[in-house]
């Protein structure tokens, strides 16, 4: 049941990443929170399967640090890729 708190932490971190990184128009509003949630859930699950329960600090720490380490680079990469693709498409169509 504690995994829900980890998932909520991952989603909150994803929301923060979405608001912190510019170029919000290049991605959906749910993308960063979903990446944060999935990465927090995966880290929590992996540590639980490794035998570290919610009574230890490691799943809680992972639910905060893993979404930060995963969501920032992924969202930055997706924003840059989308901006480059849009620029190429505008040039191909002769729009600017």
Short mmCIF file of C-alpha atoms in Angstrom, two decimals:
data_model
loop_
_atom_site.label_atom_id
_atom_site.label_comp_id
_atom_site.label_asym_id
_atom_site.label_seq_id
_atom_site.Cartn_x
_atom_site.Cartn_y
_atom_site.Cartn_z
CA UNK A 1 0.00 0.00 0.00
CA UNK A 2 2.92 2.33 0.64
CA UNK A 3 3.81 2.14 -3.05
CA UNK A 4 0.94 4.56 -3.67
CA UNK A 5 2.83 7.23 -1.74
CA UNK A 6 5.88 6.52 -3.88
CA UNK A 7 3.80 6.80 -7.04
CA UNK A 8 2.29 10.08 -5.86
CA UNK A 9 5.78 11.41 -5.09
CA UNK A 10 6.91 10.44 -8.60
CA UNK A 11 3.91 12.18 -10.15
CA UNK A 12 4.53 15.32 -8.10
CA UNK A 13 8.16 15.37 -9.16
CA UNK A 14 7.05 14.94 -12.77
CA UNK A 15 4.72 17.92 -12.43
CA UNK A 16 7.58 19.98 -11.04
CA UNK A 17 9.84 18.94 -13.91
CA UNK A 18 7.14 19.81 -16.45
CA UNK A 19 6.75 23.27 -14.95
CA UNK A 20 10.47 23.86 -14.51
CA UNK A 21 11.63 22.97 -18.02
CA UNK A 22 10.64 25.35 -20.79
CA UNK A 23 9.11 24.45 -24.14
CA UNK A 24 5.93 23.16 -22.53
CA UNK A 25 4.13 23.46 -25.85
CA UNK A 26 6.29 20.68 -27.31
CA UNK A 27 4.88 17.98 -25.04
CA UNK A 28 1.67 16.98 -23.38
CA UNK A 29 0.88 18.02 -19.85
CA UNK A 30 0.71 14.40 -18.67
CA UNK A 31 4.00 13.18 -20.14
CA UNK A 32 6.42 14.31 -17.40
CA UNK A 33 4.18 13.23 -14.48
CA UNK A 34 3.68 9.84 -16.11
CA UNK A 35 7.43 9.36 -16.60
CA UNK A 36 7.98 10.30 -12.95
CA UNK A 37 5.26 7.93 -11.78
CA UNK A 38 6.48 4.99 -13.84
CA UNK A 39 10.10 5.47 -12.81
CA UNK A 40 9.20 5.77 -9.11
CA UNK A 41 7.02 2.67 -9.32
CA UNK A 42 9.72 0.69 -11.09
CA UNK A 43 12.35 1.69 -8.52
CA UNK A 44 10.03 0.88 -5.61
CA UNK A 45 9.11 -2.47 -7.11
CA UNK A 46 12.73 -3.40 -7.81
CA UNK A 47 13.77 -2.58 -4.26
CA UNK A 48 10.80 -4.45 -2.83
CA UNK A 49 11.66 -7.52 -4.88
CA UNK A 50 15.25 -7.19 -3.66
CA UNK A 51 13.96 -7.54 -0.09
CA UNK A 52 13.99 -3.92 1.02
CA UNK A 53 10.59 -3.14 2.46
CA UNK A 54 8.87 0.14 3.22
CA UNK A 55 10.31 0.06 6.74
CA UNK A 56 13.72 0.98 5.30
CA UNK A 57 14.65 4.35 3.86
CA UNK A 58 15.75 3.02 0.43
CA UNK A 59 12.37 2.71 -1.34
CA UNK A 60 11.41 6.16 -0.10
CA UNK A 61 14.67 7.66 -1.24
CA UNK A 62 14.41 5.90 -4.60
CA UNK A 63 10.85 7.19 -5.06
CA UNK A 64 12.28 10.72 -4.97
CA UNK A 65 15.71 10.40 -6.61
CA UNK A 66 14.94 8.03 -9.48
CA UNK A 67 12.14 10.20 -10.96
CA UNK A 68 14.44 13.22 -10.75
CA UNK A 69 17.28 11.35 -12.45
CA UNK A 70 15.02 9.92 -15.17
CA UNK A 71 12.41 12.59 -15.85
CA UNK A 72 14.70 15.61 -16.33
CA UNK A 73 16.87 14.13 -19.11
CA UNK A 74 13.97 12.40 -20.85
CA UNK A 75 11.80 15.52 -20.93
CA UNK A 76 14.71 17.71 -22.09
CA UNK A 77 15.54 15.20 -24.84
CA UNK A 78 11.92 14.97 -25.96
CA UNK A 79 11.54 18.76 -26.04
CA UNK A 80 14.69 19.18 -28.14
CA UNK A 81 13.69 16.36 -30.48
CA UNK A 82 10.22 17.82 -30.97
CA UNK A 83 11.58 21.33 -31.60
CA UNK A 84 14.05 20.00 -34.17
CA UNK A 85 11.37 17.93 -35.87
CA UNK A 86 8.99 20.89 -36.01
CA UNK A 87 11.72 23.11 -37.50
CA UNK A 88 12.53 20.49 -40.14
CA UNK A 89 8.86 20.07 -40.96
CA UNK A 90 8.33 23.84 -41.30
CA UNK A 91 11.36 24.03 -43.61
CA UNK A 92 10.11 21.08 -45.66
CA UNK A 93 6.70 22.67 -46.06
CA UNK A 94 8.18 26.11 -46.78
CA UNK A 95 6.39 27.77 -43.87
CA UNK A 96 9.19 29.76 -42.41
#
